[in-house]
Short mmCIF file of C-alpha atoms in Angstrom, two decimals:
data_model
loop_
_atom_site.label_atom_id
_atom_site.label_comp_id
_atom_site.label_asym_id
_atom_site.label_seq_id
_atom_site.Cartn_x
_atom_site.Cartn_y
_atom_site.Cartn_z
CA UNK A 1 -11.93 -21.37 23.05
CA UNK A 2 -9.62 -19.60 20.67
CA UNK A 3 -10.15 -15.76 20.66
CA UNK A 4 -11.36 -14.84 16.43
CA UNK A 5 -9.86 -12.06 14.62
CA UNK A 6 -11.47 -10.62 11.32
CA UNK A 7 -9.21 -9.99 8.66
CA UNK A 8 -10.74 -7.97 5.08
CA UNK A 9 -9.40 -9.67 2.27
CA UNK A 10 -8.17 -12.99 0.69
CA UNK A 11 -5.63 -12.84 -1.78
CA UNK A 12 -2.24 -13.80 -2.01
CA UNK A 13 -0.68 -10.70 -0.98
CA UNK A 14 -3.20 -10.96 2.78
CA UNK A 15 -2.61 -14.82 3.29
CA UNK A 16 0.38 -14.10 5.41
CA UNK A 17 -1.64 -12.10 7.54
CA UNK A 18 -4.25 -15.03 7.78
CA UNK A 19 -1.51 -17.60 8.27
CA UNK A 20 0.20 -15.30 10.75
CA UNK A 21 -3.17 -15.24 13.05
CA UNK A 22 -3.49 -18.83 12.93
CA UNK A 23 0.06 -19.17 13.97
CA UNK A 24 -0.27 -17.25 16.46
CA UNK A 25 -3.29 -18.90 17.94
CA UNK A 26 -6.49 -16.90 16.80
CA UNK A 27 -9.37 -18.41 14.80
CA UNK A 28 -9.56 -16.34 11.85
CA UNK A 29 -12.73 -15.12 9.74
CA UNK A 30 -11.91 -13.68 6.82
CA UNK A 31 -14.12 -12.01 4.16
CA UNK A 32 -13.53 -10.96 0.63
CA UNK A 33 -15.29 -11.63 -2.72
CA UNK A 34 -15.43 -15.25 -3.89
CA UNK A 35 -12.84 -15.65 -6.87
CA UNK A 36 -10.31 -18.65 -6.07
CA UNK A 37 -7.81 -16.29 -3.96
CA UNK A 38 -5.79 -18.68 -1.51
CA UNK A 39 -7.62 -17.38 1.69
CA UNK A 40 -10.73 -19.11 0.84
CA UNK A 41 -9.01 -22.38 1.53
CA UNK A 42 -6.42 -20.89 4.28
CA UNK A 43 -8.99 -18.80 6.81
CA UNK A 44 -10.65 -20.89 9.31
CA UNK A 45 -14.24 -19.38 8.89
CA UNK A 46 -14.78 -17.72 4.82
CA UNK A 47 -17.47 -15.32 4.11
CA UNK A 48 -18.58 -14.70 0.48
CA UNK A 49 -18.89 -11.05 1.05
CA UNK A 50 -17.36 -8.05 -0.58
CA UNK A 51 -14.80 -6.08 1.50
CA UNK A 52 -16.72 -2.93 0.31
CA UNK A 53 -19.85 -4.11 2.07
CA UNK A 54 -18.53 -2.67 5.48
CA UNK A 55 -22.72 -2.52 6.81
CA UNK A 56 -23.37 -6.42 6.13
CA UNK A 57 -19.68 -7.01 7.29
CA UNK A 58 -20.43 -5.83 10.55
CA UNK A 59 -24.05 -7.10 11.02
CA UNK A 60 -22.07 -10.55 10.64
CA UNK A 61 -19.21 -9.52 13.08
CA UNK A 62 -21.41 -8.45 15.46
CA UNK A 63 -22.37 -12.58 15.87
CA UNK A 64 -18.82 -13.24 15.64
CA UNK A 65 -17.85 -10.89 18.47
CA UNK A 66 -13.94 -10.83 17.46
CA UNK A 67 -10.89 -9.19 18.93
CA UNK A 68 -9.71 -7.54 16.46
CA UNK A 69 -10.13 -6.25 12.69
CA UNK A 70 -7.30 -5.97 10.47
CA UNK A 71 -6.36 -6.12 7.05
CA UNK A 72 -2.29 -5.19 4.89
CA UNK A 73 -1.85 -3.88 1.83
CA UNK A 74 -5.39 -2.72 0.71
CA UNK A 75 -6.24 1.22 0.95
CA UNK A 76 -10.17 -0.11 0.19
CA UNK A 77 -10.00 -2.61 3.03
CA UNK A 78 -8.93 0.03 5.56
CA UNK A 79 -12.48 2.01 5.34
CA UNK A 80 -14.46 -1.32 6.62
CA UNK A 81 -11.55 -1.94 9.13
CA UNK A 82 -11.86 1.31 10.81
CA UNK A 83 -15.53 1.33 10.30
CA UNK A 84 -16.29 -1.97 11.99
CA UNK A 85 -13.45 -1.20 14.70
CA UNK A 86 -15.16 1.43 15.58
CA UNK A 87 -18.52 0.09 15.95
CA UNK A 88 -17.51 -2.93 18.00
CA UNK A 89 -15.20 -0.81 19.67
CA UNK A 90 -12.43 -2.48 18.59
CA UNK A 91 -8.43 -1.25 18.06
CA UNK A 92 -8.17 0.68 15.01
CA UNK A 93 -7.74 4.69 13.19
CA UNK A 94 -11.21 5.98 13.38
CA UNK A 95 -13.57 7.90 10.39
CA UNK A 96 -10.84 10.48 9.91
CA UNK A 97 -8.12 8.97 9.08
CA UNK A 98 -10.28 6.72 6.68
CA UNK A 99 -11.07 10.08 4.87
CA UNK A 100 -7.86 11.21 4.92
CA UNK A 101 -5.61 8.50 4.17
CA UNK A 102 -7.98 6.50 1.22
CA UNK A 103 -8.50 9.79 -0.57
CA UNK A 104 -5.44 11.25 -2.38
CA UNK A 105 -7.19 14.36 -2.93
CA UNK A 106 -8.26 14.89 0.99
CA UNK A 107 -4.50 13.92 1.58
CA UNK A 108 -2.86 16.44 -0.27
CA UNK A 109 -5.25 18.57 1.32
CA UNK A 110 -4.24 17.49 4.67
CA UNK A 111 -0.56 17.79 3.89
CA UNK A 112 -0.92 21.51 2.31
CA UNK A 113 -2.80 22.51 5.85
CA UNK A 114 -0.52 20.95 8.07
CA UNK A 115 2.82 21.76 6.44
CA UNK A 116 4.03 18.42 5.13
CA UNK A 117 6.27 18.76 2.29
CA UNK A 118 3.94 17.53 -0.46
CA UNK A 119 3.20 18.68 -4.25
CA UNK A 120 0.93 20.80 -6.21
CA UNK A 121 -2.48 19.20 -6.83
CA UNK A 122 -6.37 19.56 -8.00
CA UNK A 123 -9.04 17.94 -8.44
CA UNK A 124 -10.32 16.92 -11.75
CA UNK A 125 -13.59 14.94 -12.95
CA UNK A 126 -14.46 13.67 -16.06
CA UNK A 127 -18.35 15.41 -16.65
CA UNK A 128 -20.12 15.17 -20.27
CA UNK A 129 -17.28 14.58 -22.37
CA UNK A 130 -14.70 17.14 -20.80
CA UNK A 131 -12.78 17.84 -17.86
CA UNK A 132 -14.13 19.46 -14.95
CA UNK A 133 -12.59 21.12 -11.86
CA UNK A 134 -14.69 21.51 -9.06
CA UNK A 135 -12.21 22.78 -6.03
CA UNK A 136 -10.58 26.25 -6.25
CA UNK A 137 -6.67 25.19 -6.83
CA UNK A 138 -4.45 26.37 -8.96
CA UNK A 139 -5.65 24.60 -12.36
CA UNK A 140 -3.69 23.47 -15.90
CA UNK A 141 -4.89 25.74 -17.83
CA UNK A 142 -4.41 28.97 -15.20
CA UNK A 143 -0.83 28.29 -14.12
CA UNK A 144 -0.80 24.80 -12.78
CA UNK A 145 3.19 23.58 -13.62
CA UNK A 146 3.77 20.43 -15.90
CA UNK A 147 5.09 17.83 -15.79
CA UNK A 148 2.33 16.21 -14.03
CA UNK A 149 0.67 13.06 -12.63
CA UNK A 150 -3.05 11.89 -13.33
CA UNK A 151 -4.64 9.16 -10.74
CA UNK A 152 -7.68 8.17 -9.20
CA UNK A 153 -8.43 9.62 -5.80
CA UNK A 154 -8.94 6.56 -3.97
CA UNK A 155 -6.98 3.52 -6.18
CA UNK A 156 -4.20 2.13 -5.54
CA UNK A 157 -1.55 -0.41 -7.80
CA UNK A 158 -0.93 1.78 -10.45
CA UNK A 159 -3.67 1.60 -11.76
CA UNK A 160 -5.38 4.49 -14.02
CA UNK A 161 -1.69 6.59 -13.88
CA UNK A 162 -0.29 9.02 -16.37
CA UNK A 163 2.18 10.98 -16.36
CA UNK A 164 2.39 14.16 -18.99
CA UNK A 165 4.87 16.40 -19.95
CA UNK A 166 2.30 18.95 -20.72
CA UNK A 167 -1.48 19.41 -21.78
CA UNK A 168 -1.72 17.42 -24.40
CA UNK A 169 -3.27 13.42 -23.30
CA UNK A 170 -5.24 15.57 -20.44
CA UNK A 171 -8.73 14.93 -21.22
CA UNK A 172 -7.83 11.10 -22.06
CA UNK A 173 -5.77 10.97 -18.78
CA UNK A 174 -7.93 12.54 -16.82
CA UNK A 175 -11.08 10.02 -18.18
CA UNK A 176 -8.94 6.45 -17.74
CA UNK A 177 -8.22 7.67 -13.99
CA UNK A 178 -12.34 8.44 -13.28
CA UNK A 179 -12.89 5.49 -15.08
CA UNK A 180 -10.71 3.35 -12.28
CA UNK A 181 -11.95 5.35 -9.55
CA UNK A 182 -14.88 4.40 -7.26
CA UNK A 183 -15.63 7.85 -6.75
CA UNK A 184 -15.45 8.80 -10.43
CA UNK A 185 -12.72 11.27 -9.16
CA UNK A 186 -9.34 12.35 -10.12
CA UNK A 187 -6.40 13.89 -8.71
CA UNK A 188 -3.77 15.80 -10.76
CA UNK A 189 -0.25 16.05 -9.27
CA UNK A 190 3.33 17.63 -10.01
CA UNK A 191 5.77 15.60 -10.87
CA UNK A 192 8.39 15.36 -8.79
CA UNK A 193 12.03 14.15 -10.09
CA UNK A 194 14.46 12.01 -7.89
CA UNK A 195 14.86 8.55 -6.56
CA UNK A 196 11.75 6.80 -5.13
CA UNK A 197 11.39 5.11 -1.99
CA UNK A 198 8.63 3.44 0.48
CA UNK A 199 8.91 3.61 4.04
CA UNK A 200 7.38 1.29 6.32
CA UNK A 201 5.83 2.58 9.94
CA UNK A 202 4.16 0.32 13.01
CA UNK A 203 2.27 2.74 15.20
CA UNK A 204 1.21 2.56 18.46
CA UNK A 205 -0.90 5.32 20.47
CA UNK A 206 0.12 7.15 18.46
CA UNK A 207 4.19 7.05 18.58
CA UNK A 208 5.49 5.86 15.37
CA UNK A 209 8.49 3.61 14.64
CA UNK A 210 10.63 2.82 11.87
CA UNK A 211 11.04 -0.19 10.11
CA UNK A 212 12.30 -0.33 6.85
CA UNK A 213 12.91 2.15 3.73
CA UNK A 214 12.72 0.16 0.89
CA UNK A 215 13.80 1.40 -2.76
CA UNK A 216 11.70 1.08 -5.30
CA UNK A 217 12.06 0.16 -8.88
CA UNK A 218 9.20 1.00 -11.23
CA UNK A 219 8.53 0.61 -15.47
CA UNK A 220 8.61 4.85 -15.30
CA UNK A 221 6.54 6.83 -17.54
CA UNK A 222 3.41 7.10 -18.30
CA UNK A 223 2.29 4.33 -16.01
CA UNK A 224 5.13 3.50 -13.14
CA UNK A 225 4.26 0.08 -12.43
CA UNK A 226 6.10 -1.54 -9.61
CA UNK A 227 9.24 -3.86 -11.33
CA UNK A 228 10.68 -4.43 -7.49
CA UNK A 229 11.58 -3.42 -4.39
CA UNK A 230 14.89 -4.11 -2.50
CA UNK A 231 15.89 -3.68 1.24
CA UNK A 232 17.92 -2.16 2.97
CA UNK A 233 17.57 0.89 0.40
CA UNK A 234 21.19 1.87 0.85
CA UNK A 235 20.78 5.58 1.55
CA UNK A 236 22.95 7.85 4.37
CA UNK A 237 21.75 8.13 7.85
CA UNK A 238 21.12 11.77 7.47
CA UNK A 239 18.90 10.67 4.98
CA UNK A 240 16.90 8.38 6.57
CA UNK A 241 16.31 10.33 9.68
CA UNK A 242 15.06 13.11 7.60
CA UNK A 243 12.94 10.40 6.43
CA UNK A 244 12.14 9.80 10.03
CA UNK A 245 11.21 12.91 10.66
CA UNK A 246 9.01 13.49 7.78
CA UNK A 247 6.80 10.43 7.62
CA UNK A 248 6.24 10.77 11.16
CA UNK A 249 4.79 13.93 10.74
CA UNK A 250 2.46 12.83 8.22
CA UNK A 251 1.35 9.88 10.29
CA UNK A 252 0.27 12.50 12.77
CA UNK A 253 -1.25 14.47 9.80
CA UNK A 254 -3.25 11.84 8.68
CA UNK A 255 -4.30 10.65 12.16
CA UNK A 256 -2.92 7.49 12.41
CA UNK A 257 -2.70 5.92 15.94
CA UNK A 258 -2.20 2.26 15.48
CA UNK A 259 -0.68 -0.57 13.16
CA UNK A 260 1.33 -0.40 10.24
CA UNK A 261 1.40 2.30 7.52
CA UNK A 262 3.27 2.18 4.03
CA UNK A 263 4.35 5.90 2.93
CA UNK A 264 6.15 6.35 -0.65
CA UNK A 265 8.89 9.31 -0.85
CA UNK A 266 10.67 11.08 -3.51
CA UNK A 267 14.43 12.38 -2.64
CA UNK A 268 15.46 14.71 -4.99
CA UNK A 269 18.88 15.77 -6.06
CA UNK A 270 19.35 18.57 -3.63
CA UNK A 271 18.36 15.82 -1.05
CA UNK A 272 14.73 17.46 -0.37
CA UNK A 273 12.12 14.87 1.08
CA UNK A 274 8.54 14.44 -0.64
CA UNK A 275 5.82 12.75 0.80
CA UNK A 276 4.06 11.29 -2.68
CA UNK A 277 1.01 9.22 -0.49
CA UNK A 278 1.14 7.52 2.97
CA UNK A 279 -1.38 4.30 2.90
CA UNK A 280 -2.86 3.46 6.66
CA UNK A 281 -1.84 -0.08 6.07
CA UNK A 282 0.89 -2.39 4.87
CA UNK A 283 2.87 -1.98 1.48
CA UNK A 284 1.65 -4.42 -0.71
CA UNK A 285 4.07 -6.61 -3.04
CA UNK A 286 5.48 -8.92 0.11
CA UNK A 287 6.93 -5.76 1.41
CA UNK A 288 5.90 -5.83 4.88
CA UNK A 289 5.27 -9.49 5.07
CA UNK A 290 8.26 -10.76 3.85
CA UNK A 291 10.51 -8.15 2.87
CA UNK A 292 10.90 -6.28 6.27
CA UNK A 293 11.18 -10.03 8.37
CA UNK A 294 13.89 -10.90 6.19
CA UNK A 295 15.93 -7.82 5.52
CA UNK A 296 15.14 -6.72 9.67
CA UNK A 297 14.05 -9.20 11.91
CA UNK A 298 11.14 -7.83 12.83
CA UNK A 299 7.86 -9.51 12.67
CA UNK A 300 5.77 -6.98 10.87
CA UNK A 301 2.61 -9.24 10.39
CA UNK A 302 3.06 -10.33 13.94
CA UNK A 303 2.50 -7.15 15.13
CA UNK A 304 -0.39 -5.98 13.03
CA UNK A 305 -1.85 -8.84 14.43
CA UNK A 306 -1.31 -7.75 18.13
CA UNK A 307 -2.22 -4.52 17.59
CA UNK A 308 -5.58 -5.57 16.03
CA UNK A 309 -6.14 -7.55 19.06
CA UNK A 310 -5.69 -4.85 21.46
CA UNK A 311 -2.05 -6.22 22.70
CA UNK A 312 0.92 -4.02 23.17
CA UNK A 313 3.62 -3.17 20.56
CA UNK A 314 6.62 -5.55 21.41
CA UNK A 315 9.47 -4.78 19.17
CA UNK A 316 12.07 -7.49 18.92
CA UNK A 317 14.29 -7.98 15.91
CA UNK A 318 15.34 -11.70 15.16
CA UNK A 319 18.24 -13.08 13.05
CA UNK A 320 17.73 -12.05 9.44
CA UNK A 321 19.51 -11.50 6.48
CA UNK A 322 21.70 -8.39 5.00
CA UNK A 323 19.38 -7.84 2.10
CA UNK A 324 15.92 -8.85 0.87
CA UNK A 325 14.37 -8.26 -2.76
CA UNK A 326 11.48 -8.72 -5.12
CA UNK A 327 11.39 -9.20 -8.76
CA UNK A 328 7.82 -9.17 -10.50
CA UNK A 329 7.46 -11.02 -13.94
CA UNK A 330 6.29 -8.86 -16.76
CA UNK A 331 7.03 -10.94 -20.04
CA UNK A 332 8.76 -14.48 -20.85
CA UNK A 333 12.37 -12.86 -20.70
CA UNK A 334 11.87 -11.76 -17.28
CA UNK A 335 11.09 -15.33 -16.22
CA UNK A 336 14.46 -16.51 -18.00
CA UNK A 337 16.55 -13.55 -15.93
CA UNK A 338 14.58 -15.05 -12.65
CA UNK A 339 16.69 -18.38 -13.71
CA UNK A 340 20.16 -17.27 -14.32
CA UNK A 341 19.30 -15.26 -10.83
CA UNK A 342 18.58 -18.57 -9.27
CA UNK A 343 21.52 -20.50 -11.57
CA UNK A 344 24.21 -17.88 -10.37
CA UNK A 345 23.51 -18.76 -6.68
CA UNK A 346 24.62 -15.78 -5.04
CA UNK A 347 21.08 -14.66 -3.81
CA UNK A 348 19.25 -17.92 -1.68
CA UNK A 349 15.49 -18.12 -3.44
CA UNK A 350 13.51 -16.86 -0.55
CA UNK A 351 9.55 -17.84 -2.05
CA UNK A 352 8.63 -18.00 -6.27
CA UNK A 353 4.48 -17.30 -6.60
CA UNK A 354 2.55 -19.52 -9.26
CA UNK A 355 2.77 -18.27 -12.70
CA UNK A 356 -0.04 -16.81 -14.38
CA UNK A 357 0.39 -18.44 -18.12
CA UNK A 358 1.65 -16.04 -20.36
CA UNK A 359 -1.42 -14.92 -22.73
CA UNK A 360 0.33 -12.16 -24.13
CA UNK A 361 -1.54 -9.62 -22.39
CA UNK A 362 0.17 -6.21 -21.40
CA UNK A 363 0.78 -5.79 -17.88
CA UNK A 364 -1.30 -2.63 -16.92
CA UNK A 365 -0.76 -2.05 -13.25
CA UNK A 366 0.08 -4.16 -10.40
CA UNK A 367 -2.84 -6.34 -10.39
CA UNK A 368 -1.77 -8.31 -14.01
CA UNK A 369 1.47 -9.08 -13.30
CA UNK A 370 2.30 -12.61 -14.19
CA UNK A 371 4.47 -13.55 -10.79
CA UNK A 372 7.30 -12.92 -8.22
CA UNK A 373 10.30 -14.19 -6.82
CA UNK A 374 11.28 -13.15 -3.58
CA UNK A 375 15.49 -13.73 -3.15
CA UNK A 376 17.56 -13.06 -0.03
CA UNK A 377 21.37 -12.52 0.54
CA UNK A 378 23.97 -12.25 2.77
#
């Protein structure tokens, strides 16, 4: 009888992870809300239930009796992973790193404690029409330094960010971040200027290990939606062992023992590393399920999966190609430049997603994008 593995989440950007499992040999239950997402139709066993319903997620596991829990590229899904890995005594990060690492404001917090080269930060809520600040930083209006960033606490995708150049847009900042927060919370950040990258970790007890630093191309202010992502990200060694060194540190900050982690950096023009956020789980966008096979050879779902399952990190690199990129579609032209890509022939067409139609919606945050096409070369 095949061993099971639960896996928290079912849309396109967690159906390698499904496919992965059943490759490998696991019969996979998989549980997310029911709205069409591929994983429905891919997972072996589908269960109608929210991944924020971690209590009737586990009642169900517990007649399952799986393996393993895992989930990539979903801050939300890591708090029922580690919650039901640690009631069925399972592989996973425990309660503490869920606090810390799905709450920006608890991270920063973390960071400032611990010494992690982070940025100035408070927390702000939007209370009867105005903006409150209930902790005891520095604030805006008593010395706090613009630029800065407004997000939710605990969202990830872009979604609800701002960036302002100074007070002005606060209070409406401030409200659209609560408003796309579960918590009703914001965080306010300092900007920080210089090139942005996201660096992708496998741990295992407790040692971490590089993968891949990916650059990072965005739509910039206000809103810094994600335009694509290329690897390798072309930077110095120097430079990517201070990298190294830094992320690791915040792993070990944030209390993260196993499986993979996606941390976003700033470099700025002196060269100075800044940890921006460090997610307990897989980039999203096809980073770390297709990006890092193809631009490394290493089998980054493959592992999450072992790890899950309570098997040991093996790290083995296969045959794989010098570079590896995404390119999200945000309007008709961008679908045309995706062709003369494909027409020149210079990159090979790795994977194109469907195409949402083109309704002439604007593209908010990462979640209304219309598509992707993933492109290697060599």
């Amino acid at each position: 009888m095949a061993e099971k593995l639960v896996i928290i989440g079912a849309g396109d950007f967690q159906n390698p992870l499904i496919l992965k499992a059943k490759e490998k040999g696991y019969e996979t239950h998989v549980f997310a809300w029911q709205d069409g997402s591929v994983g429905e139709r891919t997972a072996d066993y589908f269960y109608p239930v929210s991944i924020t319903e971690k209590e009737k997620i586990l009642e169900i596991c517990k007649g399952i009796q799986p393996v393993g829990v895992t989930s990539i590229g979903s801050d939300l899904a890591v708090v029922t992973v580690n919650y039901v890995a640690e009631q069925l005594g399972l592989v996973g990060n425990g309660p503490e790193n869920t606090r810390l690492a799905t709450n920006k404001y608890e991270m920063r917090k973390a960071f400032a404690r611990n010494g992690d080269p982070s940025v100035g930060y408070v927390l702000a809520v939007w209370r009867d029409g105005k903006v409150v600040f209930p902790g005891d930083e520095i604030r805006p209006d008593t010395g706090f330094m613009f630029p800065v960033i407004v997000k939710p606490v605990d969202r990830s995708g872009s979604r609800g960010i701002t960036l302002l150049s100074g007070p002005e847009g606060l209070e409406a900042a401030v409200e659209a971040a609560c408003g796309q927060s579960f918590l009703h919370q914001a965080v306010i950040e300092e900007y920080v200027e210089g090139e942005e990258f996201s660096v992708e970790f496998i741990s295992y007890e407790k040692a971490h290990y590089l993968l891949a630093l990916t650059r990072k191309f965005t739509t910039g202010a206000p809103h810094f939606i994600e335009t694509g992502h290329v690897q390798p990200a072309g930077v110095s060694d120097e430079t990517l062992n201070q990298i190294r060194r830094v992320v690791s540190h915040g792993l070990d900050t944030l209390q993260v023992s196993y499986g993979p982690s996606h941390a976003e950096v700033k470099i700025s023009p002196e060269g100075r590393v800044t940890i921006i956020e460090i997610g307990a789980r897989m980039g999203g966008d096809c980073i770390g399920s297709d990006l890092v096979p193809l631009s490394t050879g290493y089998d980054f779902v493959g592992m999450t999966v072992d790890i899950a399952c309570g098997k040991p990190l093996r790290m083995v690199q296969n045959p794989h190609h010098r570079e590896a990129r995404i390119r999200f579609v945000f309007s008709p032209e961008d679908l045309a430049k995706l062709e003369t890509v494909k027409q020149a022939g210079v990159e090979k067409v790795w994977r194109i997603s469907p195409m949402e139609p083109f309704d002439g919606h604007g593209v908010t945050d990462s979640s209304n994008r219309y598509g992707y096409m993933i492109t290697t070369r060599d």
